[in-house]
Amino acid sequence: MANARNIVWIVSYPKSGNTWVRFLVCNLVMPELPTTAVFMKTHFPYSPAMPLAACTAAAIYVVRDPADVMLSNFHYGRRDGSRTNTSATALAEYVDRYLAARGAARWIELGMGPWDDHVRSWLATRHPFPVLLLRYEDLQRDDLAGARALCRFLGVTRSAEEMARAVAGASFDRLKEIEEHDIKGENVGIFYKPYLRSSIEAGVRFMRAGKSGEAARVLSVEQRQRVHATFGALMQELGYVNAEPGSAAAQTAGSIRSSS
């Protein structure tokens, strides 16, 4: 049927946990699809002009502390070999560019926009479909709670054992195993692409650290303060309210919530 609303988007700004959630969703729904839903990943901001926007049934939005998103994108740039310098000077220059643009230049050029605009396009706008907000940090703190939230949102029933298996199958260690398997077998997909061979041989991996709060340990106080100066209002709405700017300790989410 034309314009049938059957797409469930798994959405995030790049380097916010989209891959992790995709694996988790697949593990939860593979035993039996809840409906005729089609699950699709995107890194694009929402707009009625977005391809297949009229076919949207729901969206799962994954958000992460923007300081950690910035740092993860800095390291991700090494995959294509264009940025091999990870010195403090190179990071400082990257931070300057990122905060000035409010996002990664490569993603902005591809139409994904600044980080804050991206978040608001999906979460701060009333849509004719429900949106589930998942915070990366909450998933790390209690991945089973995240699995339960996904099951409720998707209308699937899974036993505690099934959810535990789904969570284990999407763990960081398991995804690292899959990445190494795909690299060894040269299986083209998320983790291996021939044009990335040089960076792969240099030891650069897609699954790099998978931690929360890394930016709080790596960035200077001044850099963390600038992150808050740039994104602070939205960070507070999302519950990233901290005693120390840039850390990943989070409280209860503010005015931005999942919609239904």
Coordinates of C-alpha atoms in Angstrom, one line a residue:
M1 CA 0.0 0.0 0.0
A2 CA 1.4 3.4 -0.9
N3 CA 2.6 5.5 2.0
A4 CA 1.8 2.6 4.5
R5 CA 3.1 3.6 7.9
N6 CA 5.3 0.6 8.7
I7 CA 8.8 1.9 9.1
V8 CA 10.3 2.0 12.6
W9 CA 13.4 4.2 12.5
I10 CA 16.4 3.6 14.7
V11 CA 17.9 7.1 14.8
S12 CA 20.9 8.9 16.3
Y13 CA 23.5 11.5 15.5
P14 CA 26.6 9.5 14.4
K15 CA 28.6 7.9 17.1
S16 CA 25.8 7.8 19.7
G17 CA 25.1 4.1 20.0
N18 CA 23.0 3.4 16.9
T19 CA 24.8 0.2 16.0
W20 CA 24.4 -1.2 19.6
V21 CA 20.7 -0.5 19.6
R22 CA 20.2 -2.0 16.1
F23 CA 21.8 -5.3 17.3
L24 CA 19.7 -5.2 20.4
V25 CA 16.5 -4.6 18.5
C26 CA 17.3 -7.3 16.0
N27 CA 18.0 -9.8 18.8
L28 CA 14.6 -8.9 20.5
V29 CA 12.4 -9.1 17.4
M30 CA 14.1 -11.9 15.4
P31 CA 12.2 -14.7 17.2
E32 CA 8.9 -13.2 15.9
L33 CA 8.4 -9.8 14.3
P34 CA 5.8 -7.8 16.2
T35 CA 3.9 -6.7 13.0
T36 CA 4.8 -6.1 9.5
A37 CA 7.2 -3.4 10.7
V38 CA 10.3 -2.5 8.7
F39 CA 13.2 -1.5 10.8
M40 CA 15.5 1.1 9.2
K41 CA 18.6 3.0 10.5
T42 CA 19.2 6.7 9.8
H43 CA 21.5 9.4 11.0
F44 CA 19.5 12.2 9.3
P45 CA 17.4 14.8 11.1
Y46 CA 13.7 14.5 10.8
S47 CA 11.9 16.5 8.2
P48 CA 8.6 15.9 6.3
A49 CA 10.8 15.9 3.2
M50 CA 13.0 13.1 4.5
P51 CA 12.8 10.0 2.2
L52 CA 10.0 7.7 3.4
A53 CA 9.0 10.1 6.2
A54 CA 5.3 9.5 5.2
C55 CA 5.8 5.8 5.9
T56 CA 7.0 6.3 9.5
A57 CA 5.2 4.3 12.1
A58 CA 7.5 5.0 15.0
A59 CA 11.1 6.0 15.9
I60 CA 13.7 4.9 18.5
Y61 CA 16.0 7.9 19.1
V62 CA 19.4 7.2 20.8
V63 CA 21.0 10.1 22.4
R64 CA 24.4 10.4 24.1
D65 CA 26.3 13.1 26.1
P66 CA 27.4 15.5 23.3
A67 CA 31.0 15.7 24.7
D68 CA 31.4 11.9 24.3
V69 CA 29.8 12.1 20.8
M70 CA 32.4 14.7 19.8
L71 CA 35.3 12.7 21.2
S72 CA 34.0 9.5 19.5
N73 CA 33.7 11.3 16.2
F74 CA 37.3 12.6 16.6
H75 CA 38.6 9.0 16.8
Y76 CA 36.1 7.7 14.2
G77 CA 37.8 10.0 11.6
R78 CA 40.9 7.8 11.8
R79 CA 39.0 4.9 10.1
D80 CA 39.3 6.5 6.6
G81 CA 43.0 7.4 7.2
S82 CA 42.3 11.1 6.9
R83 CA 43.1 11.8 10.5
T84 CA 45.9 9.7 12.0
N85 CA 47.1 12.4 14.5
T86 CA 45.5 11.9 17.9
S87 CA 47.7 14.3 19.8
A88 CA 46.3 16.9 22.2
T89 CA 46.9 19.6 19.6
A90 CA 45.0 17.7 17.0
L91 CA 42.1 17.1 19.4
A92 CA 42.1 20.8 20.5
E93 CA 41.8 21.8 16.8
Y94 CA 39.0 19.3 16.3
V95 CA 37.1 20.5 19.4
D96 CA 37.4 24.1 18.1
R97 CA 35.9 23.1 14.7
Y98 CA 33.2 20.9 16.2
L99 CA 31.9 23.4 18.7
A100 CA 32.0 26.2 16.2
A101 CA 29.8 24.2 13.8
R102 CA 27.9 22.4 16.7
G103 CA 28.7 19.1 15.1
A104 CA 31.0 17.1 12.9
A105 CA 31.9 18.9 9.6
R106 CA 31.7 15.6 7.7
W107 CA 28.2 14.9 8.9
I108 CA 27.0 18.4 8.4
E109 CA 28.2 18.3 4.8
L110 CA 26.2 15.1 4.3
G111 CA 23.0 16.8 5.5
M112 CA 22.9 15.4 9.1
G113 CA 23.3 18.9 10.5
P114 CA 24.5 20.1 13.9
W115 CA 24.0 17.8 17.0
D116 CA 21.5 20.0 18.7
D117 CA 19.4 20.6 15.6
H118 CA 19.4 16.9 15.0
V119 CA 18.2 16.0 18.5
R120 CA 15.4 18.6 18.5
S121 CA 14.2 17.6 15.0
W122 CA 13.2 14.2 16.5
L123 CA 12.5 14.9 20.1
A124 CA 11.3 18.5 20.5
T125 CA 8.8 18.4 17.6
R126 CA 5.4 16.8 17.9
H127 CA 5.2 14.0 15.3
P128 CA 2.2 11.9 14.1
F129 CA 4.1 8.9 15.4
P130 CA 5.5 7.8 18.7
V131 CA 9.2 8.3 19.6
L132 CA 11.1 6.3 22.2
L133 CA 14.0 8.2 23.7
L134 CA 16.9 5.9 24.8
R135 CA 20.0 7.4 26.4
Y136 CA 23.3 5.7 25.8
E137 CA 24.3 6.1 29.4
D138 CA 21.1 4.6 30.7
L139 CA 21.6 1.6 28.5
Q140 CA 25.1 1.1 29.8
R141 CA 23.8 1.4 33.4
D142 CA 20.9 -1.0 32.9
D143 CA 20.8 -2.7 29.5
L144 CA 18.0 -5.1 30.6
A145 CA 15.8 -2.1 31.5
G146 CA 16.5 -0.8 28.0
A147 CA 15.5 -4.1 26.5
R148 CA 12.2 -4.0 28.5
A149 CA 11.5 -0.5 27.3
L150 CA 12.1 -1.6 23.7
C151 CA 9.8 -4.6 24.1
R152 CA 7.0 -2.4 25.5
F153 CA 7.5 0.2 22.7
L154 CA 7.5 -2.4 20.0
G155 CA 4.7 -4.4 21.4
V156 CA 6.6 -7.7 21.8
T157 CA 6.6 -10.1 24.7
R158 CA 9.9 -11.7 25.7
S159 CA 10.8 -13.7 28.7
A160 CA 13.5 -12.6 31.1
E161 CA 15.8 -15.3 29.6
E162 CA 15.1 -14.1 26.1
M163 CA 15.9 -10.5 27.0
A164 CA 19.1 -11.5 28.7
R165 CA 20.2 -13.4 25.6
A166 CA 19.3 -10.4 23.4
V167 CA 21.4 -8.1 25.7
A168 CA 24.3 -10.5 25.8
G169 CA 24.3 -10.8 22.0
A170 CA 24.5 -7.1 21.6
S171 CA 27.2 -6.4 24.3
F172 CA 30.3 -4.4 23.4
D173 CA 32.5 -7.5 23.8
R174 CA 30.2 -9.5 21.5
L175 CA 30.2 -6.8 18.9
K176 CA 34.0 -6.6 19.0
E177 CA 34.1 -10.4 18.4
I178 CA 31.8 -9.9 15.4
E179 CA 34.0 -7.1 14.1
E180 CA 37.1 -9.2 14.3
H181 CA 35.3 -12.1 12.6
D182 CA 34.1 -9.9 9.7
I183 CA 37.6 -8.4 9.3
K184 CA 39.2 -11.9 9.2
G185 CA 36.7 -13.1 6.7
E186 CA 36.6 -9.8 4.8
N187 CA 32.8 -9.8 5.1
V188 CA 31.7 -6.4 3.8
G189 CA 29.3 -4.7 6.1
I190 CA 29.2 -2.5 9.1
F191 CA 32.6 -3.4 10.4
Y192 CA 34.6 -4.3 7.3
K193 CA 35.0 -2.4 4.0
P194 CA 37.9 -2.8 1.6
Y195 CA 38.6 0.9 1.4
L196 CA 39.3 0.9 5.2
R197 CA 41.9 -1.8 4.9
S198 CA 44.9 0.5 5.7
S199 CA 43.3 1.8 8.9
I200 CA 42.2 -1.7 9.9
E201 CA 45.7 -3.0 9.5
A202 CA 46.9 -0.1 11.6
G203 CA 44.6 -1.4 14.4
V204 CA 41.8 1.1 14.1
R205 CA 38.4 -0.4 14.9
F206 CA 34.8 0.7 14.7
M207 CA 34.2 -0.8 18.1
R208 CA 36.8 1.4 19.9
A209 CA 35.9 2.0 23.6
G210 CA 32.1 2.0 24.1
K211 CA 32.3 3.9 27.4
S212 CA 30.4 6.8 29.0
G213 CA 32.2 9.8 30.4
E214 CA 35.4 9.4 28.4
A215 CA 35.3 13.1 27.5
A216 CA 35.2 14.1 31.1
R217 CA 38.6 12.3 31.5
V218 CA 40.2 13.5 28.3
L219 CA 38.9 17.0 27.7
S220 CA 40.3 20.0 29.6
V221 CA 38.1 21.9 32.0
E222 CA 38.0 24.8 29.6
Q223 CA 36.9 22.5 26.7
R224 CA 34.2 20.9 28.9
Q225 CA 32.9 24.4 29.8
R226 CA 32.7 25.2 26.1
V227 CA 30.7 22.1 25.5
H228 CA 28.2 23.3 28.1
A229 CA 28.2 26.8 26.7
T230 CA 27.3 25.4 23.3
F231 CA 24.9 22.6 24.2
G232 CA 24.1 23.3 27.9
A233 CA 20.4 24.1 27.5
L234 CA 19.6 21.0 25.5
M235 CA 21.8 18.8 27.8
Q236 CA 19.8 19.9 30.7
E237 CA 16.5 19.1 28.9
L238 CA 17.9 15.6 28.2
G239 CA 19.0 15.1 31.8
Y240 CA 22.7 15.6 31.4
V241 CA 22.8 17.7 34.6
N242 CA 26.2 17.4 36.2
A243 CA 28.3 18.9 39.0
E244 CA 31.2 18.9 36.5
P245 CA 30.8 20.2 33.0
G246 CA 31.3 17.4 30.4
S247 CA 30.9 14.4 32.7
A248 CA 28.4 11.7 31.9
A249 CA 26.7 11.4 35.3
A250 CA 23.0 12.0 34.5
Q251 CA 19.9 12.8 36.4
T252 CA 16.2 12.5 35.4
A253 CA 15.4 13.7 31.9
G254 CA 13.8 17.2 31.7
S255 CA 11.3 18.6 29.2
I256 CA 12.3 16.4 26.3
R257 CA 10.7 13.0 26.7
S258 CA 9.6 10.1 24.5
S259 CA 6.3 10.8 22.9
S260 CA 3.4 8.5 22.2

